[in-house]
Amino acid sequence: TRPINIRTLNERRAAGQPFSCLTAYDATLATLADNAGIDVLLIGDSLGMVLQGHTSTLPVTLEDMIYHTRCVARAGTSSLIMADLPFMTNITTPQTLQAAGQLMQAGAHMIKLEGEAWLAETVTALAQRGIPVCVHMGLTPQSVNALGGYRVQGRDDDQAEAMLNAAITLEQAGAGVILLECVPSELAGRIREALHVPVIGIGAGPDVDGQILVMHDMLGATTGRAPRFVKDFMAESGSIEGAFRAYHEAVTTRCFPAPEHCF
Ligand code: KIV
Ligand code: NA
């Protein structure tokens, strides 16, 4: 049932029905994704790389995110619209609240921010003000310089335990959704089991509640080497809307991700 909202995602989790998510940055492709039944559209700060040509997401500004959130929101889709808080807009809780408020006023229904347990107080402040929050954990691209590259996270036991405990802390703080990027499937499944809120994965295996990909990647429009977790749905579909449909179908029937897309 559409429109999709936070309750829908919780119902899907409870029913064991996976939901589909894609990034979207403009009105036309947002409309095609909505037509294909995509459940969640993320205005990701990946736009810094796929649209703006930067080598990381660090240069993306709040103004950039507001502009693209407005573009997607104007499509009037029935998908849930999530928008990323870009690098360094979460220095203090008041600053984060203000930035998140601007993204909500631009048309987002939920905001996503990267971090760990230290975000708990900010997550609570956002949730108290009616802003649903998704916390992005595991490989957090805004920390690429600290991580030393785009690498799988949570491989060793201590790291895995810390991620699991941080996810529990963030749920207790009020996070509505947790997103896991590039973590071993086994760990993602354990985190999902330990939580009550929906978990979205990218390179996190099949045992989560939703899957997300960068739209350009799943359309085969990847420059350079595609990450292991990407599948090109355009190759088998022949049209953009067809590729979105094939992806939605593959996610909701648990055909994607397959073992070759997982860690
Ligand atoms: O910015 C983005 O596209 C993201 C997804 C990869 C989850 O954060
Ligand atoms: Na992002």
XYZ file of C-alpha atoms and ligand atoms in Angstrom:
272
model
C 0.000 0.000 0.000
C 1.243 3.457 -0.891
C 2.239 6.115 0.018
C 5.105 4.544 1.930
C 5.855 5.913 5.389
C 7.793 4.839 8.459
C 4.888 2.652 9.591
C 4.880 0.854 6.241
C 8.549 -0.011 6.697
C 7.876 -1.354 10.187
C 4.979 -3.440 8.857
C 7.217 -4.850 6.122
C 9.809 -5.793 8.692
C 7.182 -7.494 10.877
C 5.777 -9.363 7.860
C 9.211 -10.391 6.598
C 8.590 -8.621 3.269
C 11.752 -6.881 2.040
C 11.428 -3.337 0.677
C 13.327 -1.690 -2.167
C 15.319 1.537 -1.954
C 17.270 3.505 -4.552
C 19.066 6.799 -4.564
C 17.373 9.551 -6.606
C 18.558 13.049 -7.317
C 16.058 14.457 -9.824
C 12.327 14.554 -10.566
C 12.272 12.510 -13.784
C 14.101 9.451 -12.472
C 12.259 9.718 -9.145
C 8.986 9.463 -11.078
C 10.163 6.402 -13.026
C 11.330 4.746 -9.789
C 7.963 5.480 -8.162
C 6.157 4.009 -11.189
C 8.231 0.858 -10.779
C 7.159 0.504 -7.144
C 10.429 1.477 -5.444
C 9.585 1.951 -1.765
C 12.230 4.422 -0.583
C 14.077 7.151 -2.515
C 17.269 8.436 -0.906
C 18.741 11.767 -1.888
C 22.214 10.476 -1.099
C 25.305 12.584 -0.729
C 26.707 10.094 -3.259
C 25.523 12.839 -5.632
C 28.880 14.447 -4.939
C 30.475 11.585 -6.832
C 27.852 10.531 -9.403
C 26.546 13.999 -10.334
C 29.266 16.438 -9.336
C 32.345 14.406 -10.234
C 34.101 14.602 -6.884
C 36.178 11.654 -5.680
C 34.384 11.534 -2.309
C 31.196 12.817 -0.672
C 33.053 15.344 1.509
C 32.583 18.430 -0.741
C 28.756 18.131 -0.795
C 27.001 21.026 0.933
C 23.681 21.314 2.713
C 22.567 23.641 -0.100
C 23.305 20.891 -2.654
C 21.261 18.411 -0.627
C 18.350 20.847 -0.242
C 18.336 21.536 -3.995
C 18.217 17.848 -4.948
C 15.692 17.018 -2.223
C 13.409 19.699 -3.683
C 13.895 18.251 -7.181
C 12.907 14.764 -6.027
C 10.062 15.947 -3.794
C 8.537 17.899 -6.682
C 7.948 14.584 -8.470
C 5.161 13.945 -5.950
C 5.983 10.258 -5.607
C 4.350 7.851 -3.180
C 7.787 6.566 -2.137
C 9.254 7.513 1.234
C 11.807 10.274 0.702
C 14.991 10.118 2.777
C 17.740 12.745 2.571
C 21.361 12.613 3.710
C 22.901 15.112 6.094
C 26.179 15.968 4.372
C 29.680 16.021 5.883
C 30.144 18.378 8.860
C 26.514 19.341 9.273
C 26.396 17.329 12.512
C 29.023 19.140 14.590
C 26.601 20.013 17.379
C 23.076 18.861 18.123
C 21.533 22.308 17.429
C 23.344 22.493 14.086
C 22.145 19.009 13.175
C 18.562 19.881 14.126
C 18.658 22.985 11.934
C 20.146 21.168 8.949
C 17.689 18.276 9.300
C 14.802 20.733 9.587
C 15.805 22.346 6.301
C 15.890 18.967 4.552
C 12.448 18.119 5.964
C 11.108 21.470 4.744
C 12.584 20.704 1.317
C 10.421 17.576 1.192
C 12.206 14.766 3.034
C 10.207 12.417 5.269
C 13.277 11.076 7.058
C 16.889 12.109 7.360
C 19.961 9.886 7.352
C 23.243 10.605 9.047
C 26.479 8.685 9.391
C 27.870 7.698 12.767
C 28.006 5.426 15.746
C 26.934 5.417 19.387
C 28.244 8.960 19.918
C 25.271 10.152 17.812
C 22.752 8.933 20.396
C 21.969 12.315 21.970
C 21.471 13.945 18.558
C 19.261 11.089 17.383
C 17.061 11.548 20.448
C 16.794 15.304 19.842
C 15.764 14.722 16.220
C 13.226 12.037 17.107
C 11.713 14.253 19.824
C 11.077 16.920 17.203
C 9.263 14.582 14.842
C 12.153 13.924 12.495
C 12.519 10.213 11.710
C 16.190 9.253 11.671
C 18.133 6.607 9.806
C 21.669 6.016 11.082
C 24.179 4.869 8.440
C 26.761 2.497 9.958
C 29.535 0.197 8.791
C 31.310 1.756 5.827
C 30.481 5.433 6.292
C 31.809 7.211 3.182
C 32.150 10.593 4.918
C 34.871 8.917 7.029
C 36.758 7.485 4.046
C 39.922 9.315 5.092
C 39.775 7.885 8.604
C 38.932 4.393 7.328
C 41.764 4.424 4.796
C 39.577 3.616 1.803
C 36.202 2.111 0.920
C 36.574 -1.186 2.784
C 34.353 -3.786 4.410
C 33.754 -2.981 8.098
C 33.171 -5.250 11.102
C 35.324 -8.127 9.922
C 37.037 -8.763 13.254
C 35.137 -9.797 16.380
C 35.804 -6.627 18.409
C 34.659 -4.375 15.577
C 31.584 -6.529 15.008
C 30.651 -6.462 18.689
C 31.093 -2.677 18.822
C 28.866 -2.197 15.762
C 26.158 -4.436 17.206
C 26.207 -2.592 20.535
C 26.180 0.811 18.832
C 23.146 -0.190 16.747
C 21.282 -1.207 19.917
C 22.237 2.091 21.616
C 21.033 4.080 18.588
C 17.732 2.219 18.423
C 17.208 2.942 22.122
C 18.056 6.594 21.437
C 15.233 6.770 18.900
C 16.666 5.794 15.500
C 13.798 4.685 13.249
C 15.950 2.829 10.712
C 19.530 1.536 10.642
C 21.456 1.325 7.356
C 24.472 -0.989 7.103
C 26.997 -0.527 4.301
C 29.658 -3.124 3.458
C 29.481 -5.412 6.446
C 29.676 -9.207 6.430
C 26.235 -10.760 5.841
C 26.479 -12.747 9.054
C 27.024 -9.598 11.155
C 24.229 -7.704 9.364
C 21.854 -10.573 10.112
C 22.871 -10.555 13.785
C 22.336 -6.799 14.048
C 18.939 -7.088 12.365
C 17.951 -9.822 14.844
C 19.014 -7.725 17.827
C 16.916 -4.724 16.723
C 13.210 -3.980 16.372
C 13.476 -1.267 13.690
C 13.942 -1.925 9.963
C 17.514 -2.453 8.744
C 18.518 -1.434 5.202
C 21.602 -2.988 3.651
C 24.016 -2.188 0.850
C 26.695 -4.831 0.573
C 25.266 -6.251 3.810
C 23.763 -9.483 2.540
C 20.220 -10.826 2.297
C 19.269 -11.034 5.995
C 18.048 -7.444 6.374
C 14.697 -5.727 5.758
C 15.486 -3.474 2.809
C 18.112 -3.171 0.088
C 19.539 -0.003 -1.423
C 21.791 0.756 -4.387
C 23.037 3.915 -6.015
C 20.739 4.387 -9.014
C 23.554 5.032 -11.484
C 25.287 1.801 -10.457
C 22.224 -0.429 -10.933
C 21.627 1.213 -14.331
C 25.116 0.168 -15.407
C 26.261 3.797 -15.429
C 29.279 3.146 -13.209
C 32.548 4.816 -14.147
C 35.505 2.784 -12.995
C 35.178 -0.539 -11.231
C 31.751 -1.307 -9.755
C 31.732 -2.463 -6.125
C 31.082 -6.175 -5.522
C 27.560 -5.531 -4.165
C 26.342 -3.812 -7.351
C 24.208 -5.546 -9.961
C 23.529 -3.976 -13.363
C 19.762 -4.381 -13.863
C 19.796 -2.382 -17.105
C 21.660 -5.186 -18.880
C 18.655 -7.507 -18.623
C 15.895 -4.901 -18.891
C 16.499 -2.574 -21.810
C 14.781 0.455 -20.300
C 15.310 2.529 -17.180
C 11.850 1.892 -15.778
C 12.263 -1.800 -16.652
C 15.526 -1.904 -14.722
C 13.813 -0.318 -11.703
C 11.026 -2.921 -11.948
C 13.517 -5.781 -12.214
C 15.374 -4.484 -9.156
C 12.162 -4.056 -7.142
C 11.098 -7.585 -8.095
C 14.522 -9.066 -7.270
C 14.620 -7.356 -3.850
C 11.058 -8.173 -2.828
C 11.477 -11.850 -3.823
C 14.894 -12.024 -2.102
C 16.652 -12.872 -5.371
C 18.936 -9.884 -4.828
C 21.492 -9.771 -3.308
C 22.871 -13.140 -4.452
C 25.943 -14.666 -2.762
C 28.306 -13.028 -5.284
C 27.106 -9.575 -4.104
C 27.845 -10.292 -0.431
C 30.767 -10.321 2.011
O 24.759 8.541 -0.493
C 24.338 7.409 -0.765
O 24.044 7.066 -1.919
C 24.176 6.460 0.336
C 23.795 5.056 0.001
C 24.916 4.357 -0.671
C 23.308 4.288 1.166
O 24.364 6.827 1.462
Na 25.299 8.892 1.684
